Amino acid sequence: MTGSADSRPDGPIASADGTGTLVLAGTPIGDTADAPPRLAAELAAADVVAAEDTRRLRRLTQALGVQVGGRVVSYFEGNEAARTPELADALEGGARVLLVTDAGMPSVSDPGYRLVAAAVERGVRVTAVPGPSAVLTALALSGLPVDRFCFEGFLPRKAGERRARLAEAADERRTLVYFEAPHRLADSLAAMAEAFGPERRAAVCRELTKTYEEVRRGPLAELAEWAADGVRGEITVVVTGAPEPGPQDLTPEELVRRVRAREEAGERRKEAIAAVAAAAGLPKREVFDAVVAAKHTPAS
């Protein structure tokens, strides 16, 4: 049998040119029973397993009843830049490298992008073992529109940078998906309510696929109040996109809020006014007049 097939008909596919293969393996986001069947085979066949947390990898392999066949190395945010060349060399030398992170797909808000880029640069084959996704699971459970969405990852930790990032997304029509740490959830939801409006619909998805899974749905302001008492677990937040602009629905106060949000994101006032007017389908003069009328009113 020629080409790229492995000698085992049900085994991993090998590269035909003598270089190795980088395999990005999705891991369970909670329940280990959700592990894709191919994951066990890849763990056993890999020459090198690069793991974000080797202890969690050990627990996963024990749960799956599989023995790692190759060398295990750590690959996390702190050593990703330094370890990438070593793994890229191994790939170029013919090794099969399996990359696993703590949960979900590597490189999606997890280590992996640098290694994928290095492998592509060197002409090494990159493939994936699809697995559970917190992003898609949260979207499906949210009850919000899922025909178009964008993934925003984690918000900045500093309040000013977080406000600026949210201001950039205030007029986004697609549904937004964020990851967030539980101890920052209340502040982030409050910032979203300020940037997007308190009535914007959202869903907080907590501990997906785990014993204490919970999906809390409601307006952003209501969710921020709920989260103020403290929330535990892995968090994914889904926020419905901005409504289609309707000039008749935009009060002067809302126009001013949008201009201020853009100014906080770094835009000059003239540019912010023009952008808000264009998005709302209004004359620039109308937005300008609203800003001038409110110039002595403190930002809310």
mmCIF file of C-alpha atoms in Angstrom, residues 13-238:
data_model
loop_
_atom_site.group_PDB
_atom_site.id
_atom_site.type_symbol
_atom_site.label_atom_id
_atom_site.label_comp_id
_atom_site.label_asym_id
_atom_site.label_seq_id
_atom_site.Cartn_x
_atom_site.Cartn_y
_atom_site.Cartn_z
ATOM 1 C CA ILE A 13 -2.076 8.428 9.177
ATOM 2 C CA ALA A 14 1.626 9.028 8.590
ATOM 3 C CA SER A 15 3.218 11.636 6.361
ATOM 4 C CA ALA A 16 4.484 10.440 3.007
ATOM 5 C CA ASP A 17 7.535 12.723 2.798
ATOM 6 C CA GLY A 18 9.382 11.476 5.869
ATOM 7 C CA THR A 19 8.517 14.406 8.086
ATOM 8 C CA GLY A 20 6.436 13.922 11.161
ATOM 9 C CA THR A 21 2.880 14.925 11.950
ATOM 10 C CA LEU A 22 1.515 17.360 14.488
ATOM 11 C CA VAL A 23 -1.786 16.190 15.943
ATOM 12 C CA LEU A 24 -3.950 18.657 17.845
ATOM 13 C CA ALA A 25 -6.173 16.603 20.119
ATOM 14 C CA GLY A 26 -9.390 17.855 21.614
ATOM 15 C CA THR A 27 -9.861 16.718 25.217
ATOM 16 C CA PRO A 28 -13.028 16.610 27.360
ATOM 17 C CA ILE A 29 -14.193 19.917 28.819
ATOM 18 C CA GLY A 30 -15.645 18.081 31.808
ATOM 19 C CA ASP A 31 -16.940 14.532 31.513
ATOM 20 C CA THR A 32 -14.106 12.186 30.440
ATOM 21 C CA ALA A 33 -16.703 9.954 28.767
ATOM 22 C CA ASP A 34 -16.878 12.645 26.060
ATOM 23 C CA ALA A 35 -13.308 11.892 24.923
ATOM 24 C CA PRO A 36 -13.240 11.124 21.185
ATOM 25 C CA PRO A 37 -12.424 7.455 20.447
ATOM 26 C CA ARG A 38 -9.350 8.408 18.407
ATOM 27 C CA LEU A 39 -7.765 10.149 21.385
ATOM 28 C CA ALA A 40 -6.735 6.894 23.068
ATOM 29 C CA ALA A 41 -5.190 5.589 19.849
ATOM 30 C CA GLU A 42 -3.216 8.790 19.324
ATOM 31 C CA LEU A 43 -1.961 8.834 22.914
ATOM 32 C CA ALA A 44 -0.620 5.312 22.468
ATOM 33 C CA ALA A 45 0.911 5.956 19.026
ATOM 34 C CA ALA A 46 2.575 9.358 19.505
ATOM 35 C CA ASP A 47 6.354 9.643 19.746
ATOM 36 C CA VAL A 48 5.950 12.771 21.865
ATOM 37 C CA VAL A 49 2.953 13.974 23.856
ATOM 38 C CA ALA A 50 3.121 17.689 24.657
ATOM 39 C CA ALA A 51 0.728 18.424 27.501
ATOM 40 C CA GLU A 52 -0.344 21.708 29.081
ATOM 41 C CA ASP A 53 -0.473 19.955 32.458
ATOM 42 C CA THR A 54 1.224 16.562 32.757
ATOM 43 C CA ARG A 55 -0.677 15.740 35.941
ATOM 44 C CA ARG A 56 -4.025 16.281 34.265
ATOM 45 C CA LEU A 57 -2.798 14.234 31.338
ATOM 46 C CA ARG A 58 -2.012 11.395 33.749
ATOM 47 C CA ARG A 59 -5.522 11.543 35.192
ATOM 48 C CA LEU A 60 -7.017 11.536 31.708
ATOM 49 C CA THR A 61 -5.028 8.523 30.528
ATOM 50 C CA GLN A 62 -5.973 6.634 33.670
ATOM 51 C CA ALA A 63 -9.640 7.399 33.055
ATOM 52 C CA LEU A 64 -9.315 6.247 29.441
ATOM 53 C CA GLY A 65 -7.322 3.146 30.401
ATOM 54 C CA VAL A 66 -4.537 3.968 27.943
ATOM 55 C CA GLN A 67 -0.751 3.901 28.255
ATOM 56 C CA VAL A 68 1.179 6.741 26.641
ATOM 57 C CA GLY A 69 3.623 5.159 24.254
ATOM 58 C CA GLY A 70 6.092 8.004 23.785
ATOM 59 C CA ARG A 71 7.852 10.741 25.695
ATOM 60 C CA VAL A 72 5.747 13.222 27.667
ATOM 61 C CA VAL A 73 6.819 16.878 27.871
ATOM 62 C CA SER A 74 5.131 19.915 29.357
ATOM 63 C CA TYR A 75 3.937 22.620 26.984
ATOM 64 C CA PHE A 76 2.223 25.550 28.683
ATOM 65 C CA GLU A 77 2.126 29.326 28.504
ATOM 66 C CA GLY A 78 5.325 29.720 30.541
ATOM 67 C CA ASN A 79 7.528 27.532 28.318
ATOM 68 C CA GLU A 80 5.644 27.570 25.005
ATOM 69 C CA ALA A 81 8.015 29.958 23.232
ATOM 70 C CA ALA A 82 11.144 28.114 24.403
ATOM 71 C CA ARG A 83 9.852 24.594 23.756
ATOM 72 C CA THR A 84 8.333 25.200 20.316
ATOM 73 C CA PRO A 85 11.676 24.977 18.392
ATOM 74 C CA GLU A 86 12.505 21.673 20.104
ATOM 75 C CA LEU A 87 9.145 20.168 19.127
ATOM 76 C CA ALA A 88 9.376 21.612 15.612
ATOM 77 C CA ASP A 89 12.775 19.952 15.197
ATOM 78 C CA ALA A 90 11.277 16.636 16.315
ATOM 79 C CA LEU A 91 8.469 17.010 13.804
ATOM 80 C CA GLU A 92 10.884 17.807 10.995
ATOM 81 C CA GLY A 93 12.879 14.731 11.991
ATOM 82 C CA GLY A 94 9.862 12.464 11.526
ATOM 83 C CA ALA A 95 8.246 12.357 14.977
ATOM 84 C CA ARG A 96 4.529 12.196 15.557
ATOM 85 C CA VAL A 97 3.766 14.869 18.156
ATOM 86 C CA LEU A 98 0.434 14.913 19.954
ATOM 87 C CA LEU A 99 -0.544 18.206 21.571
ATOM 88 C CA VAL A 100 -3.155 18.173 24.348
ATOM 89 C CA THR A 101 -4.338 20.979 26.603
ATOM 90 C CA ASP A 102 -6.346 20.859 29.794
ATOM 91 C CA ALA A 103 -9.734 20.995 28.079
ATOM 92 C CA GLY A 104 -10.994 21.551 24.547
ATOM 93 C CA MET A 105 -8.938 22.160 21.418
ATOM 94 C CA PRO A 106 -5.291 23.293 21.611
ATOM 95 C CA SER A 107 -4.538 26.822 20.369
ATOM 96 C CA VAL A 108 -8.095 28.050 21.074
ATOM 97 C CA SER A 109 -7.336 30.252 24.114
ATOM 98 C CA ASP A 110 -4.783 27.550 24.967
ATOM 99 C CA PRO A 111 -1.147 26.833 24.035
ATOM 100 C CA GLY A 112 -0.630 25.600 20.486
ATOM 101 C CA TYR A 113 -0.654 28.468 18.023
ATOM 102 C CA ARG A 114 3.130 28.874 18.039
ATOM 103 C CA LEU A 115 3.695 25.187 17.361
ATOM 104 C CA VAL A 116 1.114 25.069 14.569
ATOM 105 C CA ALA A 117 2.709 28.115 12.935
ATOM 106 C CA ALA A 118 6.190 26.563 13.242
ATOM 107 C CA ALA A 119 4.992 23.268 11.774
ATOM 108 C CA VAL A 120 3.317 24.994 8.838
ATOM 109 C CA GLU A 121 6.462 27.083 8.244
ATOM 110 C CA ARG A 122 8.544 23.904 8.026
ATOM 111 C CA GLY A 123 6.095 22.099 5.774
ATOM 112 C CA VAL A 124 5.049 19.593 8.449
ATOM 113 C CA ARG A 125 1.608 18.030 8.236
ATOM 114 C CA VAL A 126 -0.866 19.259 10.873
ATOM 115 C CA THR A 127 -4.073 17.418 11.653
ATOM 116 C CA ALA A 128 -6.577 17.228 14.497
ATOM 117 C CA VAL A 129 -8.615 14.869 16.614
ATOM 118 C CA PRO A 130 -11.905 16.779 16.952
ATOM 119 C CA GLY A 131 -13.321 16.862 20.430
ATOM 120 C CA PRO A 132 -15.653 18.697 22.817
ATOM 121 C CA SER A 133 -15.755 22.477 22.572
ATOM 122 C CA ALA A 134 -16.830 24.837 25.351
ATOM 123 C CA VAL A 135 -17.538 27.515 22.723
ATOM 124 C CA LEU A 136 -19.942 25.416 20.650
ATOM 125 C CA THR A 137 -21.520 23.729 23.669
ATOM 126 C CA ALA A 138 -22.249 27.084 25.309
ATOM 127 C CA LEU A 139 -23.645 28.496 22.069
ATOM 128 C CA ALA A 140 -25.977 25.539 21.635
ATOM 129 C CA LEU A 141 -27.254 25.779 25.223
ATOM 130 C CA SER A 142 -27.529 29.569 25.382
ATOM 131 C CA GLY A 143 -30.823 29.924 23.570
ATOM 132 C CA LEU A 144 -29.344 32.882 21.695
ATOM 133 C CA PRO A 145 -28.899 33.203 17.897
ATOM 134 C CA VAL A 146 -26.153 30.862 16.653
ATOM 135 C CA ASP A 147 -26.294 31.378 12.882
ATOM 136 C CA ARG A 148 -23.402 33.850 13.130
ATOM 137 C CA PHE A 149 -21.015 34.247 16.046
ATOM 138 C CA CYS A 150 -17.504 35.356 16.965
ATOM 139 C CA PHE A 151 -15.226 34.064 19.710
ATOM 140 C CA GLU A 152 -13.578 36.784 21.804
ATOM 141 C CA GLY A 153 -11.586 34.619 24.235
ATOM 142 C CA PHE A 154 -10.700 36.113 27.636
ATOM 143 C CA LEU A 155 -11.231 39.801 28.304
ATOM 144 C CA PRO A 156 -8.270 41.866 29.578
ATOM 145 C CA ARG A 157 -7.862 41.852 33.355
ATOM 146 C CA LYS A 158 -7.374 45.614 33.716
ATOM 147 C CA ALA A 159 -10.627 47.571 33.852
ATOM 148 C CA GLY A 160 -9.594 50.218 31.315
ATOM 149 C CA GLU A 161 -8.395 47.699 28.758
ATOM 150 C CA ARG A 162 -11.541 45.628 29.311
ATOM 151 C CA ARG A 163 -13.777 48.664 28.669
ATOM 152 C CA ALA A 164 -11.859 49.444 25.493
ATOM 153 C CA ARG A 165 -12.174 45.867 24.199
ATOM 154 C CA LEU A 166 -15.912 45.806 24.916
ATOM 155 C CA ALA A 167 -16.376 49.185 23.253
ATOM 156 C CA GLU A 168 -14.920 47.710 20.063
ATOM 157 C CA ALA A 169 -17.589 44.988 20.141
ATOM 158 C CA ALA A 170 -20.558 47.172 21.125
ATOM 159 C CA ASP A 171 -21.948 47.335 17.577
ATOM 160 C CA GLU A 172 -21.082 43.733 16.624
ATOM 161 C CA ARG A 173 -24.183 42.060 15.128
ATOM 162 C CA ARG A 174 -22.956 38.504 15.639
ATOM 163 C CA THR A 175 -23.418 36.615 18.896
ATOM 164 C CA LEU A 176 -20.334 37.023 21.103
ATOM 165 C CA VAL A 177 -18.651 34.256 23.108
ATOM 166 C CA TYR A 178 -16.222 34.946 25.963
ATOM 167 C CA PHE A 179 -14.252 32.848 28.435
ATOM 168 C CA GLU A 180 -13.945 34.271 31.936
ATOM 169 C CA ALA A 181 -12.429 33.387 35.290
ATOM 170 C CA PRO A 182 -15.049 32.990 38.045
ATOM 171 C CA HIS A 183 -13.532 35.666 40.300
ATOM 172 C CA ARG A 184 -13.708 38.233 37.462
ATOM 173 C CA LEU A 185 -17.174 37.288 36.188
ATOM 174 C CA ALA A 186 -19.199 39.893 38.098
ATOM 175 C CA ASP A 187 -16.930 42.763 37.015
ATOM 176 C CA SER A 188 -16.925 41.579 33.409
ATOM 177 C CA LEU A 189 -20.715 41.250 33.275
ATOM 178 C CA ALA A 190 -21.093 44.730 34.782
ATOM 179 C CA ALA A 191 -18.685 46.102 32.173
ATOM 180 C CA MET A 192 -20.643 44.340 29.423
ATOM 181 C CA ALA A 193 -23.893 45.850 30.726
ATOM 182 C CA GLU A 194 -22.272 49.294 30.557
ATOM 183 C CA ALA A 195 -20.823 48.770 27.072
ATOM 184 C CA PHE A 196 -23.679 46.827 25.443
ATOM 185 C CA GLY A 197 -26.640 48.088 27.455
ATOM 186 C CA PRO A 198 -28.174 46.560 30.595
ATOM 187 C CA GLU A 199 -30.972 44.801 28.719
ATOM 188 C CA ARG A 200 -28.762 42.960 26.222
ATOM 189 C CA ARG A 201 -29.568 39.243 26.516
ATOM 190 C CA ALA A 202 -26.824 36.840 27.582
ATOM 191 C CA ALA A 203 -26.179 33.407 29.065
ATOM 192 C CA VAL A 204 -23.592 32.377 31.627
ATOM 193 C CA CYS A 205 -22.643 28.730 31.121
ATOM 194 C CA ARG A 206 -20.910 27.186 34.113
ATOM 195 C CA GLU A 207 -19.238 23.784 34.563
ATOM 196 C CA LEU A 208 -20.391 22.489 31.172
ATOM 197 C CA THR A 209 -20.807 18.670 31.023
ATOM 198 C CA LYS A 210 -19.862 18.408 34.712
ATOM 199 C CA THR A 211 -21.942 17.395 37.727
ATOM 200 C CA TYR A 212 -22.955 20.958 38.632
ATOM 201 C CA GLU A 213 -23.583 22.235 35.109
ATOM 202 C CA GLU A 214 -25.643 25.417 35.092
ATOM 203 C CA VAL A 215 -26.841 27.827 32.404
ATOM 204 C CA ARG A 216 -28.120 31.153 33.701
ATOM 205 C CA ARG A 217 -29.933 33.291 31.097
ATOM 206 C CA GLY A 218 -31.128 36.877 31.280
ATOM 207 C CA PRO A 219 -30.270 40.555 30.699
ATOM 208 C CA LEU A 220 -26.646 41.505 31.380
ATOM 209 C CA ALA A 221 -27.509 43.747 34.325
ATOM 210 C CA GLU A 222 -29.483 40.966 35.977
ATOM 211 C CA LEU A 223 -26.686 38.456 35.413
ATOM 212 C CA ALA A 224 -24.110 40.873 36.845
ATOM 213 C CA GLU A 225 -26.215 41.238 40.000
ATOM 214 C CA TRP A 226 -26.497 37.456 40.307
ATOM 215 C CA ALA A 227 -22.741 36.954 39.846
ATOM 216 C CA ALA A 228 -21.910 39.530 42.524
ATOM 217 C CA ASP A 229 -22.531 36.885 45.200
ATOM 218 C CA GLY A 230 -19.725 34.748 43.763
ATOM 219 C CA VAL A 231 -19.641 32.027 41.130
ATOM 220 C CA ARG A 232 -17.432 28.956 40.903
ATOM 221 C CA GLY A 233 -16.223 26.761 38.060
ATOM 222 C CA GLU A 234 -15.288 27.076 34.407
ATOM 223 C CA ILE A 235 -17.226 29.932 32.804
ATOM 224 C CA THR A 236 -18.300 30.668 29.229
ATOM 225 C CA VAL A 237 -20.396 33.762 28.556
ATOM 226 C CA VAL A 238 -22.585 34.109 25.457
#
